[in-house]
Amino acid sequence: MATITDRPAPSATGTKPAKRKRSKAVSLADRRPSFVVYGILIAFILGSAFPFYWSFLVASHDDATFTKDSPMLPGGNFFQNASRVLDTIPFWKALGNSIIVSGTVTLSVVVLSTLAGFAFAKLRFKGRGPLMVFVVATLAVPTQLGIIPLYMVMAEYGWSGTLGAVIVPNLVTAFGVFWMRQYIADAVPDELIEAARMDGCSMIRTFWHVCLPAVRPAAAMLGIFTFMMSWNDFLWPLIVLNADNPTMQVALEKLQSGYYVDKTLVLAGTTMATVPILIVFLVLGRQIVAGIMQGAVKG
């Protein structure tokens, strides 16, 4: 004859508190940011966009009108000032040089830094720790200390006055290696690499199929930083390049080299030189968001 056993009574910490916890988590997830959060975000966006708007505002007036009235709305002289910029400096040549230099440096830094970061983070080899310490220590050395020896090396190789003298010294950076090493160490589990190796993948295939998709947000961020730093670099191109073969920042400096500085002309050239940076940010910014969303879905 079957016996019926009594079921234990639910404890005080039974299903009801769990339901309460789940409902509380759902309510926190469904909460929307308050108007204060939106106000702070809008203030940050306006503050970030104001310098670009101010440059365009000044560039859209003539110098006499802007000096006299200081208007807050754009005028109709931007294309006229842009034409003056094209007549004053070799704008298109400088633009092409900057695109070549910044694009090559950015691609090289991202690829080599990702490879080096993967090696320092996931591979075991003799001297890994001291080498990483040496890489980080080079960040404390000011760039200005190496300008004279570097110029002597470029002159010895006959690269002075060419774009190679600007590109080659910046093909890899210590910051890029450190950045990618820290990200790969946390974003790529060792078990995933071991599983790929057990499946027969070589180390380079493991890097390409396992590591590279996981570090896309960090690589895109490094690409943005590197492109901006290379695009805005002024001192080294000014020293090593000729006057007839400048980068964009060196060419813009000529707009204010006279006795009288026309602010509308200078800021018209600055506005035109900012457009490529905005395009790169929009392209790589989408990669950052796509990589974050992909990681969130996989998690």
CSV table of C-alpha atoms in Angstrom, one decimal:
chain,number,residue,atom,x,y,z
A,1,MET,CA,0.0,0.0,0.0
A,2,ALA,CA,1.5,3.3,-1.1
A,3,THR,CA,2.1,5.8,1.6
A,4,ILE,CA,1.8,9.5,1.1
A,5,THR,CA,4.7,11.5,2.5
A,6,ASP,CA,4.1,15.0,3.7
A,7,ARG,CA,5.8,17.7,1.6
A,8,PRO,CA,8.0,20.1,3.5
A,9,ALA,CA,6.5,23.5,4.0
A,10,PRO,CA,8.0,26.2,2.0
A,11,SER,CA,10.6,28.1,4.0
A,12,ALA,CA,10.8,31.8,4.5
A,13,THR,CA,13.4,32.0,1.8
A,14,GLY,CA,11.4,30.0,-0.8
A,15,THR,CA,9.8,30.9,-4.1
A,16,LYS,CA,8.2,34.1,-3.1
A,17,PRO,CA,11.4,36.0,-2.3
A,18,ALA,CA,12.9,34.6,-5.6
A,19,LYS,CA,9.9,36.0,-7.5
A,20,ARG,CA,10.4,39.3,-5.7
A,21,LYS,CA,14.0,39.3,-6.7
A,22,ARG,CA,13.2,38.5,-10.3
A,23,SER,CA,10.5,41.2,-10.4
A,24,LYS,CA,12.8,43.7,-8.9
A,25,ALA,CA,15.5,42.9,-11.5
A,26,VAL,CA,13.0,43.2,-14.3
A,27,SER,CA,11.8,46.5,-12.9
A,28,LEU,CA,15.4,47.8,-12.8
A,29,ALA,CA,16.0,46.6,-16.4
A,30,ASP,CA,12.8,48.4,-17.6
A,31,ARG,CA,13.6,51.7,-16.0
A,32,ARG,CA,14.4,54.5,-18.4
A,33,PRO,CA,17.0,57.2,-17.8
A,34,SER,CA,15.5,60.3,-16.1
A,35,PHE,CA,15.4,63.8,-17.6
A,36,VAL,CA,18.5,64.7,-15.6
A,37,VAL,CA,20.5,62.0,-17.4
A,38,TYR,CA,19.3,63.1,-20.8
A,39,GLY,CA,20.1,66.7,-19.9
A,40,ILE,CA,23.6,65.8,-18.9
A,41,LEU,CA,24.1,63.8,-22.1
A,42,ILE,CA,22.8,66.7,-24.2
A,43,ALA,CA,25.0,69.1,-22.4
A,44,PHE,CA,28.1,67.0,-23.2
A,45,ILE,CA,27.1,66.6,-26.8
A,46,LEU,CA,26.6,70.3,-27.3
A,47,GLY,CA,29.9,71.1,-25.5
A,48,SER,CA,31.7,68.6,-27.7
A,49,ALA,CA,30.2,69.9,-30.9
A,50,PHE,CA,30.6,73.6,-30.1
A,51,PRO,CA,34.3,74.0,-31.1
A,52,PHE,CA,33.4,72.6,-34.6
A,53,TYR,CA,30.4,74.9,-34.8
A,54,TRP,CA,32.5,77.9,-33.8
A,55,SER,CA,35.1,77.1,-36.4
A,56,PHE,CA,32.4,76.8,-39.1
A,57,LEU,CA,30.7,80.0,-37.8
A,58,VAL,CA,33.9,82.1,-38.1
A,59,ALA,CA,34.8,80.5,-41.4
A,60,SER,CA,31.4,81.5,-42.9
A,61,HIS,CA,31.9,85.2,-42.4
A,62,ASP,CA,34.5,87.7,-43.7
A,63,ASP,CA,37.0,89.0,-41.2
A,64,ALA,CA,35.7,92.5,-41.0
A,65,THR,CA,32.1,91.5,-40.3
A,66,PHE,CA,33.1,88.9,-37.7
A,67,THR,CA,35.5,91.3,-35.9
A,68,LYS,CA,32.9,94.1,-35.8
A,69,ASP,CA,29.6,92.3,-35.1
A,70,SER,CA,30.6,88.9,-33.7
A,71,PRO,CA,27.5,87.1,-35.1
A,72,MET,CA,26.2,83.8,-33.6
A,73,LEU,CA,24.6,82.5,-36.8
A,74,PRO,CA,26.5,81.2,-39.9
A,75,GLY,CA,27.0,83.5,-42.8
A,76,GLY,CA,27.3,82.9,-46.5
A,77,ASN,CA,31.1,83.3,-47.1
A,78,PHE,CA,32.3,79.8,-46.3
A,79,PHE,CA,32.8,78.6,-49.8
A,80,GLN,CA,34.6,81.9,-50.7
A,81,ASN,CA,36.9,81.4,-47.7
A,82,ALA,CA,37.4,77.8,-48.7
A,83,SER,CA,38.4,78.9,-52.2
A,84,ARG,CA,40.9,81.3,-50.6
A,85,VAL,CA,42.4,78.4,-48.6
A,86,LEU,CA,42.9,76.4,-51.8
A,87,ASP,CA,44.7,79.3,-53.4
A,88,THR,CA,46.9,80.0,-50.4
A,89,ILE,CA,48.2,76.5,-49.5
A,90,PRO,CA,48.7,73.2,-51.4
A,91,PHE,CA,45.6,71.9,-49.7
A,92,TRP,CA,44.9,68.8,-51.8
A,93,LYS,CA,48.5,67.7,-51.7
A,94,ALA,CA,48.6,68.1,-48.0
A,95,LEU,CA,45.3,66.3,-47.6
A,96,GLY,CA,46.6,63.4,-49.7
A,97,ASN,CA,49.8,63.2,-47.7
A,98,SER,CA,48.0,63.2,-44.4
A,99,ILE,CA,45.6,60.5,-45.6
A,100,ILE,CA,48.5,58.3,-46.7
A,101,VAL,CA,50.5,58.9,-43.5
A,102,SER,CA,47.6,58.5,-41.1
A,103,GLY,CA,46.0,55.6,-42.9
A,104,THR,CA,49.3,53.6,-43.2
A,105,VAL,CA,50.3,54.3,-39.6
A,106,THR,CA,46.8,53.4,-38.3
A,107,LEU,CA,46.7,50.1,-40.2
A,108,SER,CA,50.2,49.2,-39.1
A,109,VAL,CA,49.7,50.1,-35.4
A,110,VAL,CA,46.4,48.2,-35.2
A,111,VAL,CA,47.8,45.0,-36.8
A,112,LEU,CA,51.2,44.9,-35.1
A,113,SER,CA,49.8,46.0,-31.7
A,114,THR,CA,47.1,43.3,-31.9
A,115,LEU,CA,49.7,40.6,-32.8
A,116,ALA,CA,52.1,41.8,-30.1
A,117,GLY,CA,49.3,42.1,-27.5
A,118,PHE,CA,48.1,38.5,-28.3
A,119,ALA,CA,51.7,37.2,-27.9
A,120,PHE,CA,52.2,39.0,-24.6
A,121,ALA,CA,48.8,38.0,-23.2
A,122,LYS,CA,48.4,34.4,-24.3
A,123,LEU,CA,51.7,32.9,-25.3
A,124,ARG,CA,54.3,31.7,-22.9
A,125,PHE,CA,57.9,32.5,-23.8
A,126,LYS,CA,61.1,33.3,-22.0
A,127,GLY,CA,61.5,36.9,-21.1
A,128,ARG,CA,57.9,37.8,-21.6
A,129,GLY,CA,57.6,39.8,-18.3
A,130,PRO,CA,60.8,41.9,-18.7
A,131,LEU,CA,60.0,42.7,-22.3
A,132,MET,CA,56.5,43.9,-21.4
A,133,VAL,CA,58.0,46.1,-18.6
A,134,PHE,CA,60.4,47.5,-21.1
A,135,VAL,CA,57.6,48.3,-23.6
A,136,VAL,CA,55.6,50.1,-20.9
A,137,ALA,CA,58.7,51.9,-19.7
A,138,THR,CA,59.2,53.5,-23.1
A,139,LEU,CA,55.9,55.4,-22.5
A,140,ALA,CA,57.8,57.5,-19.9
A,141,VAL,CA,60.4,58.7,-22.5
A,142,PRO,CA,59.4,62.1,-24.0
A,143,THR,CA,59.1,62.0,-27.8
A,144,GLN,CA,61.2,65.2,-28.1
A,145,LEU,CA,64.3,63.5,-26.7
A,146,GLY,CA,64.5,61.3,-29.8
A,147,ILE,CA,63.9,63.9,-32.5
A,148,ILE,CA,67.6,64.8,-33.2
A,149,PRO,CA,68.9,61.2,-33.3
A,150,LEU,CA,65.9,60.2,-35.4
A,151,TYR,CA,66.4,63.0,-37.9
A,152,MET,CA,70.1,62.0,-38.2
A,153,VAL,CA,69.0,58.4,-39.0
A,154,MET,CA,66.4,59.6,-41.6
A,155,ALA,CA,69.1,61.9,-43.2
A,156,GLU,CA,71.6,59.0,-43.3
A,157,TYR,CA,69.1,56.8,-45.1
A,158,GLY,CA,68.1,59.6,-47.5
A,159,TRP,CA,64.5,59.7,-46.3
A,160,SER,CA,64.5,63.3,-45.2
A,161,GLY,CA,61.8,65.2,-47.0
A,162,THR,CA,59.8,62.1,-47.9
A,163,LEU,CA,56.7,60.6,-46.3
A,164,GLY,CA,58.6,57.5,-45.3
A,165,ALA,CA,60.4,59.5,-42.7
A,166,VAL,CA,57.0,60.3,-41.1
A,167,ILE,CA,55.5,56.8,-41.5
A,168,VAL,CA,58.3,54.4,-40.5
A,169,PRO,CA,59.0,55.7,-36.9
A,170,ASN,CA,55.3,55.4,-36.1
A,171,LEU,CA,54.5,51.9,-37.5
A,172,VAL,CA,54.1,50.5,-33.9
A,173,THR,CA,53.5,52.2,-30.6
A,174,ALA,CA,54.1,51.1,-27.0
A,175,PHE,CA,50.7,52.4,-26.1
A,176,GLY,CA,49.0,50.2,-28.7
A,177,VAL,CA,50.8,47.1,-27.6
A,178,PHE,CA,49.9,47.8,-23.9
A,179,TRP,CA,46.3,48.6,-24.8
A,180,MET,CA,45.7,45.4,-26.9
A,181,ARG,CA,47.6,43.2,-24.4
A,182,GLN,CA,45.3,44.3,-21.5
A,183,TYR,CA,42.1,43.9,-23.6
A,184,ILE,CA,43.1,40.5,-25.0
A,185,ALA,CA,44.0,39.1,-21.6
A,186,ASP,CA,40.5,39.7,-20.3
A,187,ALA,CA,38.4,39.3,-23.5
A,188,VAL,CA,39.8,36.0,-24.9
A,189,PRO,CA,39.6,33.0,-22.5
A,190,ASP,CA,42.5,30.6,-22.4
A,191,GLU,CA,40.1,27.7,-22.8
A,192,LEU,CA,38.9,29.0,-26.1
A,193,ILE,CA,42.4,29.1,-27.5
A,194,GLU,CA,43.2,25.6,-26.2
A,195,ALA,CA,40.0,24.3,-27.8
A,196,ALA,CA,41.0,25.8,-31.1
A,197,ARG,CA,44.5,24.3,-30.9
A,198,MET,CA,43.0,20.9,-30.0
A,199,ASP,CA,40.8,21.1,-33.1
A,200,GLY,CA,44.0,21.5,-35.3
A,201,CYS,CA,44.2,25.2,-35.8
A,202,SER,CA,47.6,26.7,-36.1
A,203,MET,CA,48.5,29.7,-33.9
A,204,ILE,CA,48.0,32.2,-36.7
A,205,ARG,CA,44.5,30.7,-37.5
A,206,THR,CA,43.7,30.8,-33.8
A,207,PHE,CA,44.6,34.4,-33.8
A,208,TRP,CA,42.6,35.2,-36.9
A,209,HIS,CA,39.4,33.2,-36.1
A,210,VAL,CA,39.3,33.4,-32.3
A,211,CYS,CA,41.2,36.4,-31.1
A,212,LEU,CA,40.5,39.0,-33.8
A,213,PRO,CA,36.7,38.9,-33.8
A,214,ALA,CA,36.7,39.3,-30.0
A,215,VAL,CA,39.0,42.3,-29.9
A,216,ARG,CA,37.3,44.3,-32.7
A,217,PRO,CA,36.0,47.1,-30.3
A,218,ALA,CA,39.4,47.6,-28.8
A,219,ALA,CA,41.1,47.6,-32.2
A,220,ALA,CA,38.5,50.2,-33.5
A,221,MET,CA,39.2,52.4,-30.5
A,222,LEU,CA,42.9,52.1,-31.0
A,223,GLY,CA,42.4,52.9,-34.7
A,224,ILE,CA,40.5,56.1,-33.8
A,225,PHE,CA,43.2,57.2,-31.3
A,226,THR,CA,46.0,56.5,-33.7
A,227,PHE,CA,44.4,58.2,-36.7
A,228,MET,CA,43.8,61.3,-34.7
A,229,MET,CA,47.3,61.4,-33.2
A,230,SER,CA,48.9,60.9,-36.6
A,231,TRP,CA,46.6,63.4,-38.3
A,232,ASN,CA,47.2,66.1,-35.7
A,233,ASP,CA,51.0,65.5,-35.5
A,234,PHE,CA,52.8,68.7,-36.2
A,235,LEU,CA,56.3,68.8,-34.8
A,236,TRP,CA,57.9,65.8,-36.5
A,237,PRO,CA,56.4,66.5,-40.0
A,238,LEU,CA,57.5,70.1,-39.7
A,239,ILE,CA,61.1,69.1,-39.0
A,240,VAL,CA,61.5,66.3,-41.5
A,241,LEU,CA,59.4,67.3,-44.5
A,242,ASN,CA,60.0,69.9,-47.1
A,243,ALA,CA,57.8,73.0,-47.6
A,244,ASP,CA,56.5,71.7,-50.9
A,245,ASN,CA,55.5,68.3,-49.5
A,246,PRO,CA,53.7,69.1,-46.2
A,247,THR,CA,51.1,67.3,-44.2
A,248,MET,CA,47.8,69.0,-43.4
A,249,GLN,CA,48.8,70.5,-40.0
A,250,VAL,CA,52.1,71.9,-41.5
A,251,ALA,CA,50.1,73.4,-44.4
A,252,LEU,CA,47.5,75.0,-42.1
A,253,GLU,CA,50.4,76.6,-40.2
A,254,LYS,CA,51.2,78.7,-43.3
A,255,LEU,CA,47.7,80.3,-43.1
A,256,GLN,CA,48.8,82.2,-40.0
A,257,SER,CA,52.5,82.8,-40.7
A,258,GLY,CA,52.0,86.4,-42.0
A,259,TYR,CA,52.0,89.6,-40.0
A,260,TYR,CA,48.2,89.8,-40.1
A,261,VAL,CA,46.3,86.7,-39.3
A,262,ASP,CA,42.9,86.3,-41.0
A,263,LYS,CA,40.9,84.2,-38.5
A,264,THR,CA,38.2,83.4,-41.1
A,265,LEU,CA,40.8,82.0,-43.4
A,266,VAL,CA,42.5,80.0,-40.7
A,267,LEU,CA,39.3,78.5,-39.4
A,268,ALA,CA,38.0,77.7,-42.8
A,269,GLY,CA,41.1,75.6,-43.4
A,270,THR,CA,40.7,74.0,-40.0
A,271,THR,CA,37.1,73.1,-40.7
A,272,MET,CA,38.0,71.5,-44.0
A,273,ALA,CA,40.8,69.5,-42.3
A,274,THR,CA,38.4,68.2,-39.6
A,275,VAL,CA,36.0,66.5,-42.0
A,276,PRO,CA,38.2,63.4,-42.6
A,277,ILE,CA,38.5,62.8,-38.8
A,278,LEU,CA,34.7,62.9,-38.5
A,279,ILE,CA,34.4,60.4,-41.3
A,280,VAL,CA,36.9,58.0,-39.7
A,281,PHE,CA,35.1,58.4,-36.3
A,282,LEU,CA,31.7,57.6,-37.9
A,283,VAL,CA,33.1,54.5,-39.7
A,284,LEU,CA,35.1,53.1,-36.7
A,285,GLY,CA,32.4,54.1,-34.2
A,286,ARG,CA,30.0,51.8,-35.9
A,287,GLN,CA,32.5,49.0,-35.6
A,288,ILE,CA,32.8,49.7,-31.9
A,289,VAL,CA,29.1,49.4,-31.4
A,290,ALA,CA,28.8,46.3,-33.6
A,291,GLY,CA,31.6,44.6,-31.7
A,292,ILE,CA,30.0,45.4,-28.3
A,293,MET,CA,26.6,44.2,-29.4
A,294,GLN,CA,28.1,41.0,-30.8
A,295,GLY,CA,29.9,40.3,-27.6
A,296,ALA,CA,26.7,41.0,-25.6
A,297,VAL,CA,24.7,38.6,-27.8
A,298,LYS,CA,27.3,35.8,-27.4
A,299,GLY,CA,27.5,36.4,-23.7
